[in-house]
Amino acid sequence: MFGMGFTEILVIAIIAILFLGPDKLPDAMVQIAKFFRNTKNTINTMKSTIEEEMHVKSIKDEALAYKKELLDASNQVKSATDIKQMAAKLTTLEDDTFGDIFDTPKTESIPDNKPKEVTLPKKKSTKTKEKLEEDNKNV
């Protein structure tokens, strides 16, 4: 106990008996035992408190990490849905980015969707005018 052997404890007991006397020695032993018991209980309480604080600290660290992740995710969603911010980004882009697309005239001709007039060559008829007139009358 406390790095002392049996002989050191025996020497301290003999000195206590001589110094305190046989009348006060039992009360002194009881008080010394109470002191050691209270010290041991205090040390155990401190250990458990420190362990609880360490556990609480780790939980707090985890909660702060989750909070940071949630804030980052909400900021990303907010920035993706913020139309004003997107418009500001588009206006700050260099003119060269969209200049080629919007400013250059197109050299290809656009096909005309208007209907075209189609003419077919006339067939030569072997029938005479008289036969045609007769056919028209029969109809």
Coordinates of C-alpha atoms in Angstrom, one line a residue:
M1 CA 0.0 0.0 0.0
F2 CA 1.4 3.4 -1.2
G3 CA 4.7 1.6 -2.0
M4 CA 5.4 0.8 1.6
G5 CA 6.3 -2.6 2.9
F6 CA 5.3 -4.3 6.2
T7 CA 8.3 -3.0 8.1
E8 CA 7.6 0.6 7.3
I9 CA 4.0 0.3 8.4
L10 CA 5.1 -1.4 11.6
V11 CA 7.5 1.5 12.4
I12 CA 4.8 4.1 11.7
A13 CA 2.4 2.2 14.0
I14 CA 5.0 2.0 16.9
I15 CA 5.7 5.8 16.5
A16 CA 1.9 6.5 16.6
I17 CA 1.4 4.4 19.7
L18 CA 4.3 6.2 21.5
F19 CA 3.2 9.7 20.3
L20 CA -0.6 9.4 20.7
G21 CA -0.8 7.0 23.6
P22 CA -3.2 4.1 24.1
D23 CA -6.2 6.4 24.8
K24 CA -6.3 8.4 21.5
L25 CA -4.9 5.7 19.2
P26 CA -8.3 4.0 18.4
D27 CA -9.9 7.3 17.5
A28 CA -7.0 8.3 15.4
M29 CA -7.1 4.9 13.5
V30 CA -10.8 5.4 12.8
Q31 CA -10.2 8.9 11.5
I32 CA -7.3 7.7 9.3
A33 CA -9.5 4.9 7.9
K34 CA -12.3 7.4 7.2
F35 CA -9.8 9.7 5.4
F36 CA -8.5 6.9 3.2
R37 CA -12.1 5.7 2.4
N38 CA -13.2 9.2 1.5
T39 CA -10.1 9.7 -0.6
K40 CA -10.7 6.4 -2.4
N41 CA -14.4 7.3 -3.0
T42 CA -13.4 10.8 -4.3
I43 CA -10.9 9.3 -6.7
N44 CA -13.5 6.7 -8.0
T45 CA -16.1 9.5 -8.4
M46 CA -13.6 11.6 -10.4
K47 CA -12.7 8.6 -12.6
S48 CA -16.4 7.9 -13.4
T49 CA -17.0 11.6 -14.0
I50 CA -14.1 11.9 -16.4
E51 CA -15.2 8.7 -18.2
E52 CA -18.7 10.2 -18.6
E53 CA -17.3 13.4 -19.8
M54 CA -15.1 11.6 -22.3
H55 CA -18.1 9.7 -23.5
V56 CA -20.2 12.9 -23.7
K57 CA -17.4 14.6 -25.5
S58 CA -17.2 11.9 -28.1
I59 CA -21.0 12.1 -28.6
K60 CA -20.8 15.9 -28.8
D61 CA -18.0 15.6 -31.4
E62 CA -20.1 13.2 -33.5
A63 CA -23.1 15.5 -33.2
L64 CA -21.1 18.5 -34.4
A65 CA -19.7 16.5 -37.3
Y66 CA -23.3 15.5 -38.3
K67 CA -24.4 19.2 -38.0
K68 CA -21.5 20.3 -40.2
E69 CA -22.5 17.7 -42.8
L70 CA -26.1 18.8 -42.8
L71 CA -25.2 22.5 -43.1
D72 CA -22.9 21.7 -46.0
A73 CA -25.6 19.7 -47.7
S74 CA -28.2 22.4 -47.1
N75 CA -25.8 25.1 -48.5
Q76 CA -25.3 23.0 -51.6
V77 CA -29.0 22.6 -52.1
K78 CA -29.6 26.3 -51.5
S79 CA -26.9 27.3 -53.9
A80 CA -28.2 25.0 -56.6
T81 CA -31.8 26.3 -56.3
D82 CA -30.9 30.0 -55.9
I83 CA -31.9 31.6 -59.2
K84 CA -30.4 34.9 -58.4
Q85 CA -27.1 33.4 -57.7
M86 CA -27.2 31.4 -60.9
A87 CA -28.1 34.6 -62.9
A88 CA -25.2 36.4 -61.3
K89 CA -22.9 33.5 -62.3
L90 CA -24.1 33.6 -65.9
T91 CA -23.5 37.4 -66.1
T92 CA -20.0 37.1 -64.8
L93 CA -19.0 34.6 -67.4
E94 CA -16.7 35.8 -70.1
D95 CA -18.2 37.0 -73.4
D96 CA -16.2 34.4 -75.3
T97 CA -18.0 31.6 -73.7
F98 CA -21.3 32.3 -75.4
G99 CA -20.1 34.7 -78.0
D100 CA -19.4 32.0 -80.6
I101 CA -22.8 30.5 -80.1
F102 CA -25.0 33.6 -80.3
D103 CA -23.0 36.1 -82.3
T104 CA -21.8 34.2 -85.3
P105 CA -24.1 34.1 -88.3
K106 CA -25.1 30.8 -89.7
T107 CA -23.8 30.0 -93.1
E108 CA -26.1 27.1 -93.8
S109 CA -29.3 27.9 -95.6
I110 CA -32.5 27.1 -93.8
P111 CA -34.7 24.9 -95.9
D112 CA -37.9 26.6 -97.2
N113 CA -41.0 24.9 -96.0
K114 CA -43.2 26.4 -98.7
P115 CA -44.9 24.0 -101.1
K116 CA -43.4 23.8 -104.6
E117 CA -45.3 23.7 -107.8
V118 CA -44.9 20.4 -109.6
T119 CA -45.6 20.1 -113.3
L120 CA -45.9 16.8 -115.1
P121 CA -45.2 16.3 -118.8
K122 CA -48.3 15.9 -120.9
K123 CA -49.0 12.6 -122.4
K124 CA -49.7 12.4 -126.1
S125 CA -53.1 11.1 -126.7
T126 CA -53.7 8.7 -129.6
K127 CA -57.4 9.4 -129.6
T128 CA -58.8 11.9 -131.8
K129 CA -61.0 14.8 -130.8
E130 CA -64.1 13.0 -131.9
K131 CA -63.4 10.0 -129.7
L132 CA -62.8 12.3 -126.7
E133 CA -66.1 14.0 -127.2
E134 CA -67.9 10.7 -127.4
D135 CA -66.2 9.5 -124.2
N136 CA -67.2 12.7 -122.4
K137 CA -70.8 12.3 -123.6
N138 CA -71.0 8.7 -122.3
V139 CA -69.9 9.8 -118.9

